[in-house]
Short mmCIF file of C-alpha atoms in Angstrom, two decimals:
data_model
loop_
_atom_site.label_atom_id
_atom_site.label_comp_id
_atom_site.label_asym_id
_atom_site.label_seq_id
_atom_site.Cartn_x
_atom_site.Cartn_y
_atom_site.Cartn_z
CA MET A 1 32.05 -72.64 -51.97
CA GLU A 2 34.48 -72.17 -49.05
CA LYS A 3 37.76 -74.04 -49.17
CA PHE A 4 38.78 -75.34 -45.77
CA LEU A 5 42.44 -76.02 -44.93
CA ILE A 6 43.81 -78.14 -42.11
CA SER A 7 47.01 -76.84 -40.54
CA ALA A 8 48.72 -79.47 -38.37
CA SER A 9 50.43 -77.92 -35.36
CA ILE A 10 53.69 -79.74 -34.68
CA LEU A 11 53.75 -78.55 -31.07
CA SER A 12 51.82 -81.75 -30.35
CA ALA A 13 54.02 -84.01 -32.51
CA ASN A 14 56.73 -86.40 -31.34
CA PHE A 15 59.90 -84.31 -31.73
CA ALA A 16 62.11 -87.40 -31.64
CA TYR A 17 60.67 -88.28 -35.08
CA LEU A 18 59.63 -84.84 -36.30
CA GLY A 19 60.53 -85.25 -39.97
CA LYS A 20 58.64 -88.54 -40.16
CA GLU A 21 55.69 -87.11 -38.21
CA ILE A 22 55.35 -84.24 -40.68
CA ASN A 23 55.63 -86.48 -43.72
CA ASP A 24 53.02 -88.82 -42.25
CA VAL A 25 50.52 -86.08 -41.42
CA ILE A 26 50.87 -84.48 -44.86
CA LYS A 27 50.39 -87.85 -46.57
CA SER A 28 47.32 -88.33 -44.38
CA GLY A 29 45.66 -85.20 -45.72
CA ALA A 30 46.88 -82.13 -43.81
CA ASP A 31 47.32 -79.06 -46.03
CA ILE A 32 49.74 -76.97 -43.98
CA ILE A 33 52.33 -77.44 -41.22
CA HIS A 34 51.99 -74.96 -38.35
CA PHE A 35 55.02 -73.82 -36.33
CA ASP A 36 54.26 -72.41 -32.87
CA VAL A 37 57.29 -70.32 -31.97
CA MET A 38 57.40 -69.32 -28.28
CA ASP A 39 60.22 -67.45 -26.56
CA ASN A 40 59.39 -67.76 -22.84
CA HIS A 41 58.96 -63.96 -22.72
CA TYR A 42 55.91 -63.04 -24.78
CA VAL A 43 54.31 -66.32 -23.69
CA PRO A 44 55.27 -68.63 -20.79
CA ASN A 45 56.78 -71.43 -22.85
CA LEU A 46 59.83 -72.12 -24.98
CA THR A 47 59.54 -74.12 -28.19
CA ILE A 48 61.46 -74.08 -31.49
CA GLY A 49 63.60 -71.79 -33.62
CA PRO A 50 64.50 -71.38 -37.30
CA LEU A 51 67.14 -74.10 -37.16
CA VAL A 52 64.38 -76.70 -36.80
CA LEU A 53 62.61 -75.38 -39.89
CA LYS A 54 65.87 -75.29 -41.86
CA SER A 55 66.61 -78.88 -40.84
CA LEU A 56 63.17 -80.02 -41.96
CA ARG A 57 63.62 -78.36 -45.36
CA GLU A 58 66.99 -80.09 -45.71
CA TYR A 59 65.32 -83.36 -44.69
CA GLY A 60 63.04 -82.94 -47.69
CA ILE A 61 59.85 -81.45 -46.25
CA LYS A 62 58.22 -79.47 -49.07
CA ALA A 63 54.87 -78.75 -47.42
CA LEU A 64 53.56 -75.23 -46.89
CA ILE A 65 54.88 -74.03 -43.52
CA ASP A 66 52.96 -71.44 -41.51
CA VAL A 67 55.08 -69.83 -38.76
CA HIS A 68 53.28 -68.22 -35.82
CA LEU A 69 55.68 -66.00 -33.87
CA MET A 70 54.71 -65.68 -30.21
CA SER A 71 57.85 -63.77 -29.34
CA GLN A 72 59.07 -60.29 -28.55
CA PRO A 73 60.80 -58.72 -30.43
CA VAL A 74 60.01 -60.35 -33.76
CA ASP A 75 62.01 -58.72 -36.56
CA ASP A 76 65.15 -60.88 -36.32
CA LEU A 77 63.03 -64.03 -36.12
CA ILE A 78 61.03 -62.92 -39.16
CA MET A 79 64.22 -62.72 -41.21
CA ASN A 80 65.67 -65.98 -39.86
CA PHE A 81 62.48 -67.99 -40.37
CA ALA A 82 62.01 -66.59 -43.87
CA ILE A 83 65.58 -67.57 -44.78
CA ALA A 84 65.02 -71.01 -43.24
CA GLY A 85 62.07 -71.68 -45.56
CA ALA A 86 58.82 -70.32 -44.08
CA ASN A 87 55.91 -69.62 -46.45
CA ILE A 88 53.62 -67.65 -44.10
CA ILE A 89 54.75 -65.66 -41.06
CA SER A 90 52.30 -64.31 -38.49
CA PHE A 91 53.09 -62.11 -35.51
CA HIS A 92 51.18 -60.29 -32.77
CA PRO A 93 50.75 -56.50 -32.98
CA GLU A 94 51.78 -56.13 -29.32
CA SER A 95 55.13 -57.83 -29.99
CA THR A 96 56.69 -55.14 -32.20
CA LYS A 97 57.33 -51.41 -31.84
CA HIS A 98 56.73 -50.83 -35.55
CA ILE A 99 54.02 -53.04 -37.08
CA ASP A 100 54.49 -51.65 -40.59
CA ARG A 101 58.22 -52.38 -40.46
CA SER A 102 57.62 -55.97 -39.38
CA ILE A 103 55.06 -56.46 -42.16
CA SER A 104 57.52 -55.02 -44.70
CA LEU A 105 60.23 -57.43 -43.52
CA ILE A 106 57.95 -60.41 -44.13
CA LYS A 107 57.10 -59.17 -47.63
CA GLU A 108 60.70 -58.33 -48.48
CA HIS A 109 61.66 -61.92 -47.73
CA GLY A 110 58.96 -63.34 -50.01
CA CYS A 111 56.55 -64.67 -47.39
CA LYS A 112 52.83 -64.16 -46.89
CA VAL A 113 51.87 -61.85 -44.01
CA GLY A 114 49.69 -62.82 -41.07
CA LEU A 115 48.57 -60.78 -38.07
CA ALA A 116 47.65 -62.73 -34.93
CA PHE A 117 45.13 -61.71 -32.28
CA ASN A 118 45.05 -63.04 -28.73
CA PRO A 119 41.57 -63.57 -27.24
CA SER A 120 41.59 -60.14 -25.57
CA THR A 121 43.45 -58.20 -28.29
CA PRO A 122 41.16 -55.59 -29.90
CA LEU A 123 40.57 -55.69 -33.64
CA TYR A 124 41.13 -51.97 -34.29
CA TYR A 125 44.57 -52.73 -35.74
CA LEU A 126 42.72 -54.00 -38.81
CA ASP A 127 41.39 -50.49 -39.48
CA TYR A 128 44.89 -49.54 -40.60
CA LEU A 129 46.54 -52.80 -41.63
CA ILE A 130 44.04 -55.10 -43.31
CA ASP A 131 45.09 -54.20 -46.86
CA GLU A 132 48.63 -55.37 -46.04
CA LEU A 133 47.59 -58.81 -44.83
CA ASP A 134 47.24 -62.22 -46.46
CA LEU A 135 46.02 -63.96 -43.30
CA ILE A 136 44.40 -63.08 -39.97
CA LEU A 137 44.97 -65.51 -37.11
CA VAL A 138 42.46 -65.53 -34.27
CA MET A 139 43.63 -67.29 -31.13
CA SER A 140 40.83 -69.23 -29.47
CA VAL A 141 42.93 -69.95 -26.37
CA ASN A 142 45.46 -67.84 -24.51
CA PRO A 143 48.74 -68.79 -26.19
CA GLY A 144 51.48 -70.70 -24.45
CA PHE A 145 50.50 -74.34 -24.11
CA GLU A 146 48.92 -77.12 -26.13
CA GLY A 147 45.77 -78.99 -25.22
CA GLN A 148 43.70 -76.02 -24.00
CA THR A 149 39.92 -75.74 -24.33
CA PHE A 150 38.38 -73.50 -27.00
CA LEU A 151 37.05 -70.25 -25.50
CA PRO A 152 33.36 -69.92 -26.50
CA TYR A 153 33.36 -66.11 -26.66
CA ILE A 154 35.82 -66.31 -29.56
CA PHE A 155 32.96 -67.28 -31.91
CA LYS A 156 31.86 -63.65 -31.82
CA LYS A 157 35.40 -62.48 -32.62
CA ILE A 158 35.71 -64.86 -35.58
CA SER A 159 32.42 -63.56 -36.93
CA LYS A 160 33.56 -59.93 -36.59
CA VAL A 161 36.82 -60.63 -38.44
CA LYS A 162 34.96 -62.41 -41.23
CA LYS A 163 32.65 -59.42 -41.67
CA ILE A 164 35.65 -57.08 -41.86
CA ILE A 165 37.27 -59.27 -44.52
CA ASN A 166 34.07 -59.47 -46.56
CA LYS A 167 33.59 -55.71 -46.37
CA ARG A 168 37.06 -55.14 -47.83
CA LYS A 169 36.35 -57.69 -50.58
CA ARG A 170 39.84 -59.15 -50.31
CA LYS A 171 40.94 -62.78 -50.32
CA ILE A 172 42.33 -62.81 -46.81
CA LEU A 173 42.50 -66.17 -45.05
CA LEU A 174 40.93 -66.45 -41.60
CA GLU A 175 42.81 -68.89 -39.41
CA VAL A 176 41.72 -70.08 -35.96
CA ASP A 177 44.10 -71.70 -33.49
CA GLY A 178 43.41 -73.33 -30.15
CA GLY A 179 41.22 -76.10 -28.81
CA ILE A 180 39.86 -77.19 -32.20
CA ASN A 181 38.58 -80.75 -32.39
CA LEU A 182 36.04 -82.97 -34.11
CA GLU A 183 33.23 -81.76 -31.84
CA ASN A 184 33.57 -78.03 -32.51
CA ILE A 185 35.21 -77.62 -35.93
CA LYS A 186 31.92 -77.50 -37.84
CA LYS A 187 30.61 -74.67 -35.66
CA ILE A 188 33.89 -72.77 -35.97
CA ALA A 189 33.66 -73.07 -39.75
CA THR A 190 30.11 -71.68 -39.79
CA PHE A 191 31.37 -68.49 -38.14
CA GLY A 192 33.78 -67.87 -41.03
CA ALA A 193 37.10 -69.62 -40.45
CA ASN A 194 38.80 -71.33 -43.38
CA ILE A 195 42.11 -72.49 -41.85
CA PHE A 196 42.01 -74.66 -38.75
CA VAL A 197 45.16 -75.13 -36.67
CA ILE A 198 44.89 -78.54 -35.02
CA GLY A 199 47.51 -80.14 -32.80
CA SER A 200 46.44 -82.50 -30.04
CA ALA A 201 43.27 -83.61 -31.87
CA ILE A 202 45.48 -84.99 -34.67
CA PHE A 203 48.82 -85.99 -33.15
CA LYS A 204 47.35 -87.42 -29.94
CA SER A 205 44.25 -88.98 -31.45
CA GLN A 206 43.45 -92.60 -30.64
CA PHE A 207 43.01 -93.13 -34.38
CA SER A 208 45.53 -92.93 -37.22
CA TYR A 209 46.35 -89.53 -38.71
CA LYS A 210 44.59 -90.53 -41.91
CA GLU A 211 41.39 -91.59 -40.17
CA THR A 212 41.42 -88.55 -37.89
CA ILE A 213 41.85 -86.09 -40.76
CA ARG A 214 39.23 -87.93 -42.82
CA ASN A 215 36.75 -87.53 -39.95
CA ILE A 216 37.58 -83.83 -39.72
CA ARG A 217 36.95 -83.46 -43.47
CA ILE A 218 33.61 -85.22 -43.10
CA GLU A 219 32.55 -82.61 -40.51
CA LEU A 220 33.70 -79.74 -42.72
CA ASP A 221 31.95 -81.20 -45.76
CA LYS A 222 28.65 -80.84 -43.92
CA ILE A 223 29.04 -77.06 -44.23
CA LYS A 224 29.05 -77.30 -48.02
CA LYS A 225 25.77 -79.25 -48.31
#
C-alpha cells in the first residue's frame, strides 16, 4: 500500500507569522515543510535563504524540512541549508557544473538527496544518477511563482519517472510540485506520486488547515480502496 505524504509549501504562508503558520499546518496533519528557494537568476523570483530555516529551527520547529533549490550555482547554498537544519535538499541538474559533486555535498552534510526536473527537462540524467538519489522532484509548473495551474502533460512525465524507479527496485520518493489541489491530487497519485507539495491550496484555502488537509487525505484514501 502506497504511503502518501503532504508537503506544505511555505511560499504561500503568511511570513509575518511564519513560525506559527508552520506549527499550525504540522498540527493540522502536514507531514513535511517545503522550502522554495529562488535566487532571481535561475528563476524570476527571490524568496528565502538559510537564515530563515535556521531561525525556524531555533524557534522550535522540529518538522521534516524539504529544501528545493531553484538557484544557480547551488553548492554554497547546499552547505548553508544543511548546516541550518535541512533534512532533504533537491536541486536542478542544469544549475550546477558538476552534478556528482553537488550530490556528494548533500550526502556529506547528512541530508537526503533530491534531483528536480522542470517540465521541459529531459529525464536522461536518471540513467546515470538514479542510484544516488533518495527523491525525484517533478515540477508540474514552470518554477518561479505560486498559484500556477498544473500542466496536464506532466502526467506522462510522472508515469515515466515511476516506471524508472520501479525498474531499479529502489525506495526512491517521487515528489510532484505545482498546481496541486483537491480536484487533481487523486489523479496525480494514480500516476505514481507519493509526495505532494501543496501551497496555495492549503495556506489560502477558505477552510481551516485541518479541514483542508483532512479533505486532501480523503481524496488520497480513495486510491487505497
